[in-house]
mmCIF file of C-alpha atoms in Angstrom:
data_model
loop_
_atom_site.group_PDB
_atom_site.id
_atom_site.type_symbol
_atom_site.label_atom_id
_atom_site.label_comp_id
_atom_site.label_asym_id
_atom_site.label_seq_id
_atom_site.Cartn_x
_atom_site.Cartn_y
_atom_site.Cartn_z
ATOM 1 C CA MET A 50 0.118 -0.132 -0.213
ATOM 2 C CA GLY A 51 2.829 2.255 0.837
ATOM 3 C CA GLU A 52 4.957 1.790 -2.322
ATOM 4 C CA PRO A 53 5.077 4.819 -5.049
ATOM 5 C CA ALA A 54 2.805 4.571 -7.688
ATOM 6 C CA ARG A 55 4.783 3.254 -11.245
ATOM 7 C CA THR A 56 4.652 5.913 -13.817
ATOM 8 C CA LEU A 57 3.361 6.027 -17.294
ATOM 9 C CA LEU A 58 3.030 7.902 -20.346
ATOM 10 C CA LEU A 59 -0.041 7.078 -22.377
ATOM 11 C CA LEU A 60 0.230 8.298 -26.249
ATOM 12 C CA ALA A 61 -3.113 9.192 -28.149
ATOM 13 C CA GLY A 62 -3.670 10.600 -31.441
ATOM 14 C CA ARG A 63 -6.828 12.835 -31.584
ATOM 15 C CA LEU A 64 -9.523 13.014 -29.514
ATOM 16 C CA ASP A 65 -12.195 13.567 -31.920
ATOM 17 C CA ALA A 66 -15.210 11.638 -30.524
ATOM 18 C CA GLN A 67 -17.938 13.450 -27.912
ATOM 19 C CA GLY A 68 -16.857 12.677 -24.687
ATOM 20 C CA GLU A 69 -13.868 11.140 -25.228
ATOM 21 C CA PHE A 70 -12.449 13.713 -22.618
ATOM 22 C CA ASP A 71 -14.207 12.111 -19.946
ATOM 23 C CA SER A 72 -13.505 8.808 -21.023
ATOM 24 C CA MET A 73 -9.770 9.075 -20.610
ATOM 25 C CA ARG A 74 -10.113 11.021 -17.622
ATOM 26 C CA ALA A 75 -11.719 8.018 -15.981
ATOM 27 C CA PHE A 76 -8.982 5.691 -17.606
ATOM 28 C CA LEU A 77 -6.489 7.578 -15.765
ATOM 29 C CA ASP A 78 -8.627 7.599 -12.877
ATOM 30 C CA ARG A 79 -8.417 3.796 -12.952
ATOM 31 C CA LEU A 80 -5.379 3.226 -13.408
ATOM 32 C CA ARG A 81 -4.379 5.660 -10.476
ATOM 33 C CA GLY A 82 -6.215 2.903 -8.592
ATOM 34 C CA VAL A 83 -4.504 0.284 -9.322
ATOM 35 C CA GLY A 84 -1.265 1.739 -8.454
ATOM 36 C CA ILE A 85 -0.271 3.314 -11.905
ATOM 37 C CA ALA A 86 0.190 7.105 -12.153
ATOM 38 C CA ALA A 87 -0.277 8.067 -15.838
ATOM 39 C CA ASN A 88 -0.382 11.081 -17.916
ATOM 40 C CA LEU A 89 -1.575 11.416 -21.557
ATOM 41 C CA LEU A 90 0.022 13.086 -24.332
ATOM 42 C CA TYR A 91 -2.430 13.431 -27.154
ATOM 43 C CA VAL A 92 -2.178 15.334 -30.843
ATOM 44 C CA SER A 93 -5.286 17.491 -30.575
ATOM 45 C CA ALA A 94 -8.782 17.495 -29.588
ATOM 46 C CA GLY A 95 -12.265 18.410 -31.252
ATOM 47 C CA GLU A 96 -13.585 19.458 -28.085
ATOM 48 C CA GLY A 97 -10.898 21.951 -27.062
ATOM 49 C CA THR A 98 -8.176 21.522 -24.475
ATOM 50 C CA SER A 99 -8.680 19.657 -20.943
ATOM 51 C CA ALA A 100 -7.458 21.786 -17.617
ATOM 52 C CA ASP A 101 -6.386 18.254 -16.449
ATOM 53 C CA GLU A 102 -2.626 18.447 -15.632
ATOM 54 C CA ARG A 103 -2.424 15.163 -16.638
ATOM 55 C CA PHE A 104 -3.547 15.917 -20.297
ATOM 56 C CA ILE A 105 -0.451 17.148 -22.459
ATOM 57 C CA GLU A 106 -1.380 18.329 -25.804
ATOM 58 C CA CYS A 107 1.461 18.281 -28.827
ATOM 59 C CA PRO A 108 -0.109 19.059 -31.829
ATOM 60 C CA ARG A 109 3.594 18.406 -33.670
ATOM 61 C CA LEU A 110 3.487 14.981 -33.157
ATOM 62 C CA SER A 111 1.197 14.614 -36.231
ATOM 63 C CA HIS A 112 3.360 16.462 -38.539
ATOM 64 C CA ARG A 113 6.397 14.267 -39.782
ATOM 65 C CA TRP A 114 8.574 16.939 -40.284
ATOM 66 C CA GLN A 115 8.190 18.399 -36.808
ATOM 67 C CA LEU A 116 8.200 15.091 -35.234
ATOM 68 C CA ALA A 117 11.934 15.235 -34.137
ATOM 69 C CA LEU A 118 11.559 18.713 -32.890
ATOM 70 C CA ALA A 119 8.613 17.954 -31.030
ATOM 71 C CA VAL A 120 9.954 14.605 -29.457
ATOM 72 C CA ARG A 121 12.941 16.871 -28.183
ATOM 73 C CA ARG A 122 10.726 19.426 -26.522
ATOM 74 C CA LEU A 123 9.017 16.861 -24.369
ATOM 75 C CA ARG A 124 11.959 16.985 -22.057
ATOM 76 C CA LEU A 125 11.526 13.665 -20.948
ATOM 77 C CA GLY A 126 14.948 13.740 -19.451
ATOM 78 C CA ASP A 127 14.751 15.616 -16.542
ATOM 79 C CA PRO A 128 13.811 12.657 -13.669
ATOM 80 C CA SER A 129 10.836 14.578 -12.622
ATOM 81 C CA ARG A 130 9.151 14.069 -15.613
ATOM 82 C CA ARG A 131 10.356 11.057 -17.088
ATOM 83 C CA PRO A 132 7.711 7.787 -16.759
ATOM 84 C CA GLU A 133 8.966 4.352 -16.496
ATOM 85 C CA LEU A 134 7.137 3.228 -19.748
ATOM 86 C CA LEU A 135 5.456 4.225 -22.901
ATOM 87 C CA HIS A 136 2.056 2.988 -23.843
ATOM 88 C CA ILE A 137 1.094 3.675 -27.571
ATOM 89 C CA LEU A 138 -2.806 3.334 -27.398
ATOM 90 C CA HIS A 139 -3.290 3.529 -31.051
ATOM 91 C CA SER A 140 -1.624 2.551 -34.417
ATOM 92 C CA THR A 141 -1.779 5.659 -36.064
ATOM 93 C CA MET A 142 0.253 6.781 -33.384
ATOM 94 C CA SER A 143 3.186 4.318 -33.565
ATOM 95 C CA SER A 144 5.977 6.584 -35.878
ATOM 96 C CA ALA A 145 5.329 9.214 -33.010
ATOM 97 C CA GLY A 146 5.856 6.565 -30.237
ATOM 98 C CA LEU A 147 8.631 4.905 -31.859
ATOM 99 C CA ALA A 148 10.406 8.247 -32.409
ATOM 100 C CA ILE A 149 9.818 9.149 -28.582
ATOM 101 C CA ALA A 150 11.194 5.715 -27.224
ATOM 102 C CA GLU A 151 14.361 5.761 -29.746
ATOM 103 C CA HIS A 152 15.106 9.074 -28.577
ATOM 104 C CA TRP A 153 14.498 9.251 -24.864
ATOM 105 C CA GLY A 154 15.435 5.705 -24.198
ATOM 106 C CA LEU A 155 11.823 4.655 -22.803
ATOM 107 C CA PRO A 156 10.999 0.927 -23.061
ATOM 108 C CA TYR A 157 7.348 0.978 -24.383
ATOM 109 C CA ILE A 158 4.150 -1.342 -25.165
ATOM 110 C CA GLN A 159 1.734 -0.504 -28.106
ATOM 111 C CA THR A 160 -1.597 -1.648 -28.630
ATOM 112 C CA VAL A 161 -2.955 -2.903 -31.858
ATOM 113 C CA ASP A 162 -6.346 -1.511 -31.994
ATOM 114 C CA GLU A 163 -7.353 -2.932 -35.582
ATOM 115 C CA PHE A 164 -6.585 -5.909 -37.814
ATOM 116 C CA LEU A 165 -3.554 -5.242 -40.372
ATOM 117 C CA GLY A 166 -4.259 -5.025 -43.828
ATOM 118 C CA PRO A 167 -2.166 -6.654 -46.681
ATOM 119 C CA ARG A 168 0.250 -3.700 -47.127
ATOM 120 C CA ASP A 169 0.512 -2.515 -43.764
ATOM 121 C CA ARG A 170 3.626 -3.478 -41.450
ATOM 122 C CA LEU A 171 4.707 -3.457 -37.791
ATOM 123 C CA ARG A 172 7.719 -1.324 -37.126
ATOM 124 C CA LEU A 173 9.038 -2.197 -33.503
ATOM 125 C CA SER A 174 12.130 -1.372 -32.031
ATOM 126 C CA ARG A 175 14.496 -4.301 -31.081
ATOM 127 C CA ARG A 176 15.825 -2.440 -27.922
ATOM 128 C CA TRP A 177 12.803 -0.657 -26.442
ATOM 129 C CA CYS A 178 9.604 -2.528 -27.593
ATOM 130 C CA ARG A 179 8.304 -5.005 -24.576
ATOM 131 C CA LYS A 180 4.731 -5.988 -25.636
ATOM 132 C CA LEU A 181 2.014 -5.499 -28.023
ATOM 133 C CA VAL A 182 -1.698 -5.397 -26.696
ATOM 134 C CA ALA A 183 -4.345 -6.724 -28.948
ATOM 135 C CA VAL A 184 -7.710 -5.776 -27.955
ATOM 136 C CA SER A 185 -9.313 -8.623 -28.845
ATOM 137 C CA GLN A 186 -8.103 -12.354 -28.819
ATOM 138 C CA GLU A 187 -9.182 -13.014 -32.363
ATOM 139 C CA LEU A 188 -6.783 -10.190 -33.365
ATOM 140 C CA ALA A 189 -4.022 -11.617 -31.285
ATOM 141 C CA SER A 190 -4.550 -15.136 -32.912
ATOM 142 C CA ASP A 191 -4.764 -13.106 -36.482
ATOM 143 C CA LEU A 192 -1.404 -11.239 -35.437
ATOM 144 C CA GLU A 193 0.215 -14.599 -34.358
ATOM 145 C CA GLU A 194 -0.938 -17.139 -37.115
ATOM 146 C CA ASN A 195 -0.801 -14.764 -40.017
ATOM 147 C CA PHE A 196 1.601 -11.856 -39.441
ATOM 148 C CA GLY A 197 4.269 -14.066 -37.269
ATOM 149 C CA VAL A 198 4.064 -12.115 -34.487
ATOM 150 C CA PRO A 199 5.688 -14.355 -31.402
ATOM 151 C CA ALA A 200 3.339 -15.355 -28.813
ATOM 152 C CA SER A 201 5.653 -14.050 -26.223
ATOM 153 C CA LEU A 202 5.391 -10.224 -27.919
ATOM 154 C CA LEU A 203 1.280 -10.576 -27.574
ATOM 155 C CA SER A 204 -0.739 -9.613 -24.544
ATOM 156 C CA VAL A 205 -4.925 -9.005 -24.654
ATOM 157 C CA ALA A 206 -6.767 -6.296 -22.968
ATOM 158 C CA CYS A 207 -10.399 -5.668 -24.477
ATOM 159 C CA PRO A 208 -11.087 -2.048 -24.000
ATOM 160 C CA GLY A 209 -13.360 -0.634 -21.572
ATOM 161 C CA ILE A 210 -16.566 0.781 -22.839
ATOM 162 C CA SER A 211 -18.473 3.074 -20.854
ATOM 163 C CA ALA A 212 -22.309 2.201 -21.124
ATOM 164 C CA PRO A 213 -24.555 5.471 -21.149
ATOM 165 C CA GLU A 214 -28.197 4.947 -19.960
ATOM 166 C CA PRO A 215 -29.720 2.749 -22.899
ATOM 167 C CA VAL A 216 -31.295 4.930 -25.355
ATOM 168 C CA ALA A 217 -35.351 4.671 -25.956
ATOM 169 C CA PRO A 218 -36.509 4.292 -29.015
ATOM 170 C CA PRO A 219 -35.574 7.119 -30.753
ATOM 171 C CA SER A 220 -38.859 7.327 -32.811
ATOM 172 C CA SER A 221 -40.863 7.139 -29.936
ATOM 173 C CA LYS A 222 -39.560 10.414 -28.872
ATOM 174 C CA ARG A 223 -40.421 12.102 -32.086
ATOM 175 C CA LEU A 224 -43.589 14.358 -33.565
ATOM 176 C CA THR A 225 -43.017 12.843 -36.803
ATOM 177 C CA PRO A 226 -41.315 8.948 -36.022
ATOM 178 C CA VAL A 227 -39.244 8.711 -39.073
ATOM 179 C CA PRO A 228 -36.545 6.132 -38.081
ATOM 180 C CA VAL A 229 -32.840 6.963 -38.530
ATOM 181 C CA ILE A 230 -30.400 4.524 -39.671
ATOM 182 C CA GLY A 231 -26.700 5.519 -38.967
ATOM 183 C CA THR A 232 -23.010 3.981 -39.169
ATOM 184 C CA ALA A 233 -19.458 5.372 -38.470
ATOM 185 C CA GLY A 234 -16.282 4.993 -38.890
ATOM 186 C CA PRO A 235 -13.273 6.271 -41.608
ATOM 187 C CA LEU A 236 -14.777 7.328 -44.917
ATOM 188 C CA VAL A 237 -12.517 4.896 -46.783
ATOM 189 C CA PRO A 238 -13.515 2.270 -49.410
ATOM 190 C CA ALA A 239 -12.696 -0.660 -46.668
ATOM 191 C CA SER A 240 -15.685 1.013 -44.457
ATOM 192 C CA GLY A 241 -18.177 -0.403 -47.161
ATOM 193 C CA PHE A 242 -20.214 3.148 -47.125
ATOM 194 C CA ALA A 243 -21.156 2.597 -50.601
ATOM 195 C CA THR A 244 -22.852 -0.355 -49.606
ATOM 196 C CA PHE A 245 -24.851 1.566 -46.742
ATOM 197 C CA LEU A 246 -25.951 3.921 -49.481
ATOM 198 C CA ASN A 247 -27.173 1.272 -51.751
ATOM 199 C CA ALA A 248 -29.129 -0.133 -49.059
ATOM 200 C CA ALA A 249 -30.838 3.139 -47.657
ATOM 201 C CA ARG A 250 -31.696 3.644 -51.739
ATOM 202 C CA LYS A 251 -33.624 -0.015 -51.448
ATOM 203 C CA VAL A 252 -35.452 0.757 -48.352
ATOM 204 C CA LEU A 253 -36.559 4.057 -49.376
ATOM 205 C CA ASP A 254 -37.933 2.344 -52.534
ATOM 206 C CA ALA A 255 -39.716 0.038 -50.516
ATOM 207 C CA GLY A 256 -42.282 2.677 -49.372
ATOM 208 C CA ILE A 257 -40.178 3.274 -45.899
ATOM 209 C CA ASP A 258 -39.812 7.165 -44.784
ATOM 210 C CA ALA A 259 -36.215 6.815 -43.270
ATOM 211 C CA GLU A 260 -33.191 9.139 -42.637
ATOM 212 C CA PHE A 261 -29.911 7.919 -43.098
ATOM 213 C CA VAL A 262 -26.653 9.351 -40.992
ATOM 214 C CA ILE A 263 -22.790 8.571 -41.394
ATOM 215 C CA ALA A 264 -20.600 9.795 -39.292
ATOM 216 C CA GLY A 265 -16.460 10.197 -40.374
ATOM 217 C CA LYS A 266 -14.418 11.740 -41.933
ATOM 218 C CA GLY A 267 -11.796 10.519 -44.612
ATOM 219 C CA GLU A 268 -10.833 10.486 -48.107
ATOM 220 C CA ASP A 269 -13.751 9.082 -49.492
ATOM 221 C CA GLU A 270 -16.383 11.605 -48.453
ATOM 222 C CA VAL A 271 -16.272 13.536 -51.792
ATOM 223 C CA ASP A 272 -17.071 10.114 -53.629
ATOM 224 C CA LEU A 273 -19.949 9.069 -51.080
ATOM 225 C CA ARG A 274 -21.701 12.250 -51.605
ATOM 226 C CA ARG A 275 -21.682 12.183 -55.421
ATOM 227 C CA ARG A 276 -23.284 8.314 -54.919
ATOM 228 C CA ALA A 277 -25.881 9.589 -52.588
ATOM 229 C CA ASP A 278 -26.575 12.241 -55.285
ATOM 230 C CA ARG A 279 -26.564 9.713 -58.017
ATOM 231 C CA LEU A 280 -28.872 7.642 -56.018
ATOM 232 C CA ARG A 281 -31.350 10.575 -55.596
ATOM 233 C CA ILE A 282 -31.052 10.219 -51.615
ATOM 234 C CA ALA A 283 -28.794 13.307 -50.914
ATOM 235 C CA ASP A 284 -31.862 15.038 -49.046
ATOM 236 C CA ARG A 285 -31.992 11.811 -46.892
ATOM 237 C CA VAL A 286 -28.050 11.334 -45.791
ATOM 238 C CA THR A 287 -26.471 13.313 -43.488
ATOM 239 C CA PHE A 288 -22.697 13.211 -43.485
ATOM 240 C CA ALA A 289 -21.843 13.976 -39.433
ATOM 241 C CA SER A 290 -18.437 14.911 -38.228
ATOM 242 C CA GLN A 291 -16.954 12.134 -36.385
ATOM 243 C CA SER A 292 -16.607 13.932 -33.266
ATOM 244 C CA LEU A 293 -20.788 13.298 -32.844
ATOM 245 C CA GLU A 294 -20.171 9.966 -32.367
ATOM 246 C CA GLY A 295 -20.971 9.230 -28.776
ATOM 247 C CA PHE A 296 -23.782 9.442 -26.690
ATOM 248 C CA ARG A 297 -25.809 11.867 -28.640
ATOM 249 C CA PHE A 298 -25.182 10.148 -31.887
ATOM 250 C CA TRP A 299 -26.135 7.060 -30.562
ATOM 251 C CA SER A 300 -29.501 8.720 -28.737
ATOM 252 C CA VAL A 301 -30.973 9.615 -32.423
ATOM 253 C CA LEU A 302 -30.378 5.985 -33.996
ATOM 254 C CA ASP A 303 -32.954 3.714 -34.350
ATOM 255 C CA ILE A 304 -30.813 1.027 -36.115
ATOM 256 C CA PHE A 305 -26.665 0.886 -36.313
ATOM 257 C CA CYS A 306 -24.963 -0.479 -39.001
ATOM 258 C CA LEU A 307 -21.344 -1.820 -39.305
ATOM 259 C CA THR A 308 -20.846 -2.550 -43.004
ATOM 260 C CA SER A 309 -17.205 -3.065 -43.105
ATOM 261 C CA LEU A 310 -15.962 -5.101 -46.240
ATOM 262 C CA VAL A 311 -12.351 -6.628 -44.079
ATOM 263 C CA SER A 312 -11.714 -7.638 -40.636
ATOM 264 C CA THR A 313 -12.240 -5.428 -37.907
ATOM 265 C CA VAL A 314 -12.793 -5.682 -33.899
ATOM 266 C CA GLY A 315 -15.944 -3.115 -34.756
ATOM 267 C CA LEU A 316 -15.373 -0.723 -31.553
ATOM 268 C CA SER A 317 -18.127 1.434 -33.205
ATOM 269 C CA LEU A 318 -20.436 -1.584 -32.885
ATOM 270 C CA ALA A 319 -19.650 -2.319 -29.767
ATOM 271 C CA SER A 320 -20.446 1.253 -28.299
ATOM 272 C CA ALA A 321 -23.221 1.476 -30.279
ATOM 273 C CA MET A 322 -24.796 -1.746 -28.900
ATOM 274 C CA ALA A 323 -23.543 -0.904 -24.994
ATOM 275 C CA ALA A 324 -26.195 2.338 -25.835
ATOM 276 C CA GLY A 325 -28.718 -0.486 -26.514
ATOM 277 C CA VAL A 326 -28.990 0.370 -30.220
ATOM 278 C CA PRO A 327 -29.966 -2.546 -32.381
ATOM 279 C CA SER A 328 -27.245 -3.553 -34.587
ATOM 280 C CA ILE A 329 -26.316 -5.200 -38.174
ATOM 281 C CA ALA A 330 -22.873 -5.938 -39.154
ATOM 282 C CA SER A 331 -21.128 -7.194 -41.974
ATOM 283 C CA GLU A 332 -20.182 -10.820 -41.276
ATOM 284 C CA VAL A 333 -16.396 -10.095 -41.550
ATOM 285 C CA THR A 334 -13.391 -11.803 -38.646
ATOM 286 C CA GLY A 335 -13.594 -9.809 -35.967
ATOM 287 C CA LEU A 336 -16.946 -9.341 -35.130
ATOM 288 C CA ARG A 337 -17.896 -13.102 -33.586
ATOM 289 C CA ALA A 338 -17.388 -12.136 -29.898
ATOM 290 C CA LEU A 339 -19.862 -9.191 -30.448
ATOM 291 C CA ILE A 340 -22.382 -10.735 -32.308
ATOM 292 C CA ASP A 341 -24.596 -13.778 -31.614
ATOM 293 C CA HIS A 342 -26.898 -13.661 -34.480
ATOM 294 C CA ASP A 343 -30.497 -12.806 -33.990
ATOM 295 C CA VAL A 344 -29.541 -12.703 -30.318
ATOM 296 C CA SER A 345 -26.989 -9.776 -29.511
ATOM 297 C CA GLY A 346 -27.340 -8.411 -33.138
ATOM 298 C CA LEU A 347 -27.684 -9.384 -36.527
ATOM 299 C CA PHE A 348 -25.237 -10.384 -39.497
ATOM 300 C CA VAL A 349 -25.194 -9.945 -43.382
ATOM 301 C CA PRO A 350 -23.169 -10.834 -45.796
ATOM 302 C CA PRO A 351 -20.334 -8.213 -46.647
ATOM 303 C CA ASP A 352 -20.975 -5.865 -49.592
ATOM 304 C CA ASN A 353 -24.518 -7.131 -50.143
ATOM 305 C CA SER A 354 -27.018 -4.087 -50.291
ATOM 306 C CA THR A 355 -29.910 -6.164 -50.674
ATOM 307 C CA ALA A 356 -29.231 -8.025 -47.710
ATOM 308 C CA LEU A 357 -28.650 -4.818 -45.560
ATOM 309 C CA ALA A 358 -32.059 -3.339 -46.599
ATOM 310 C CA GLU A 359 -33.677 -6.200 -45.860
ATOM 311 C CA MET A 360 -32.582 -7.019 -42.495
ATOM 312 C CA ILE A 361 -33.002 -3.068 -41.743
ATOM 313 C CA LEU A 362 -36.698 -3.454 -43.013
ATOM 314 C CA SER A 363 -37.107 -6.582 -40.710
ATOM 315 C CA LEU A 364 -36.164 -4.401 -38.040
ATOM 316 C CA LEU A 365 -38.212 -1.825 -38.517
ATOM 317 C CA SER A 366 -41.312 -4.156 -39.024
ATOM 318 C CA ASP A 367 -40.758 -5.543 -35.990
ATOM 319 C CA PRO A 368 -40.084 -3.160 -33.087
ATOM 320 C CA ASP A 369 -40.157 -5.825 -30.162
ATOM 321 C CA ARG A 370 -37.682 -7.685 -31.672
ATOM 322 C CA SER A 371 -35.767 -4.600 -32.251
ATOM 323 C CA GLN A 372 -35.729 -3.736 -28.889
ATOM 324 C CA ARG A 373 -34.941 -7.252 -27.560
ATOM 325 C CA ILE A 374 -31.820 -7.221 -29.791
ATOM 326 C CA GLY A 375 -30.513 -3.561 -28.656
ATOM 327 C CA GLN A 376 -31.006 -4.828 -24.797
ATOM 328 C CA ARG A 377 -29.155 -8.190 -25.355
ATOM 329 C CA GLY A 378 -26.500 -6.613 -27.202
ATOM 330 C CA ARG A 379 -26.314 -4.145 -24.645
ATOM 331 C CA GLU A 380 -25.992 -6.908 -21.796
ATOM 332 C CA LEU A 381 -23.343 -8.536 -23.580
ATOM 333 C CA VAL A 382 -21.446 -5.210 -23.931
ATOM 334 C CA LEU A 383 -21.788 -4.204 -19.968
ATOM 335 C CA ARG A 384 -20.300 -7.943 -19.326
ATOM 336 C CA ASP A 385 -17.760 -8.614 -21.860
ATOM 337 C CA PHE A 386 -16.093 -4.654 -21.908
ATOM 338 C CA GLN A 387 -15.929 -3.651 -18.236
ATOM 339 C CA PRO A 388 -13.954 -0.412 -17.799
ATOM 340 C CA ASP A 389 -12.356 -1.885 -14.537
ATOM 341 C CA ASP A 390 -11.129 -5.061 -16.476
ATOM 342 C CA GLU A 391 -9.451 -2.993 -18.806
ATOM 343 C CA ALA A 392 -7.501 -1.201 -15.903
ATOM 344 C CA ARG A 393 -6.570 -4.336 -14.184
ATOM 345 C CA ASP A 394 -5.810 -6.285 -17.696
ATOM 346 C CA LEU A 395 -3.124 -3.314 -18.598
ATOM 347 C CA GLU A 396 -1.973 -2.938 -15.040
ATOM 348 C CA CYS A 397 -0.708 -6.724 -15.452
ATOM 349 C CA VAL A 398 0.912 -6.070 -18.445
ATOM 350 C CA TYR A 399 2.659 -2.781 -17.520
ATOM 351 C CA GLN A 400 3.811 -4.536 -13.866
ATOM 352 C CA ALA A 401 5.095 -7.662 -16.001
ATOM 353 C CA VAL A 402 7.209 -5.047 -18.435
ATOM 354 C CA LEU A 403 8.754 -3.260 -15.496
ATOM 355 C CA ALA A 404 9.376 -6.215 -13.650
ATOM 356 C CA GLN A 405 11.713 -7.250 -16.843
ATOM 357 C CA ASN A 406 15.462 -6.634 -16.592
ATOM 358 C CA GLU A 407 15.683 -3.816 -18.568
ATOM 359 C CA ASN A 408 19.232 -5.114 -19.715
ATOM 360 C CA VAL A 409 17.468 -8.059 -21.257
ATOM 361 C CA VAL A 410 15.582 -7.484 -25.088
ATOM 362 C CA PRO A 411 14.108 -10.342 -26.175
ATOM 363 C CA GLN A 412 12.113 -8.729 -29.137
ATOM 364 C CA PRO A 413 12.648 -9.168 -32.654
ATOM 365 C CA GLU A 414 13.398 -7.395 -36.238
ATOM 366 C CA PRO A 415 10.459 -4.987 -37.083
ATOM 367 C CA ILE A 416 7.788 -7.503 -38.406
ATOM 368 C CA PRO A 417 6.933 -7.333 -42.004
ATOM 369 C CA ILE A 418 3.259 -8.131 -42.803
ATOM 370 C CA ARG A 419 3.286 -11.120 -45.185
#
């Protein structure tokens, strides 16, 4: 009880989504409760800056040409500021994290929060990388079996999802009960949003008065807007900032759709389910821990707009079934994605890494993805 807390620096990217500051603050508090004193280094935020002194904003980390200067200015050589361990929270920050670890001589662990594509690769420091933390067992198995990551380098910590109060069926709260069907994620081809728009056209053709929302940003936004125009549904589709992905977003949805064309861990799906939103997902690798078909959610074949439209219509036509699926999905997420469990799992990883002899570095060369 009297032992000093171990010190940790967490590295995040942009804190875009609604409530992310509060979520990260709660995460830091949970770590403190298990004996880990952590600060959070982040690039920028959609909601402004935090007054919490544990939050450190450093926009230069996101610019390759400013990265070296930004890393030097962190001044982690000062013993009073130097953490014992660095944790890279998102794959998008791996380059910045690697630069920090190499420059300041910090052992680090890295969370892998999404399945890797065929052209992706992991750049790991032989000297300083201690662990990779996969956010699901299925992802850890994929890294080991398909990409040659040694099992000794892998740990699993499922993300904790703070569940808001379950949302009431939104259509029941409107003067004109027009259902809203939404999706969220990066606006890239692999997200399958073209399939979502094609399904939207089919739902409207079936005589259903509905609205559709896509929350996200990315390179495909212009093409998706043009597709909506060609389908003549632009007046029924809203493109929203990804920062809206949060309770406000889930609270307006009657149905959530995850239309990914590739393997995914489905964190946005889990968040929707935590809010009690009945959800439909592409049947791709990574989602079986979340979806028990017709119990906690519904599967459809990927890139099949007809099947997606039919499933949307079936839920809209059966409110009792829709509500039952939403409730079961929420129960599953509350059971399997407990924030306190995440903090305990990560605390075990941190303590194991910190207990290692710092002169023994058994990690491999940077791992190319096969």
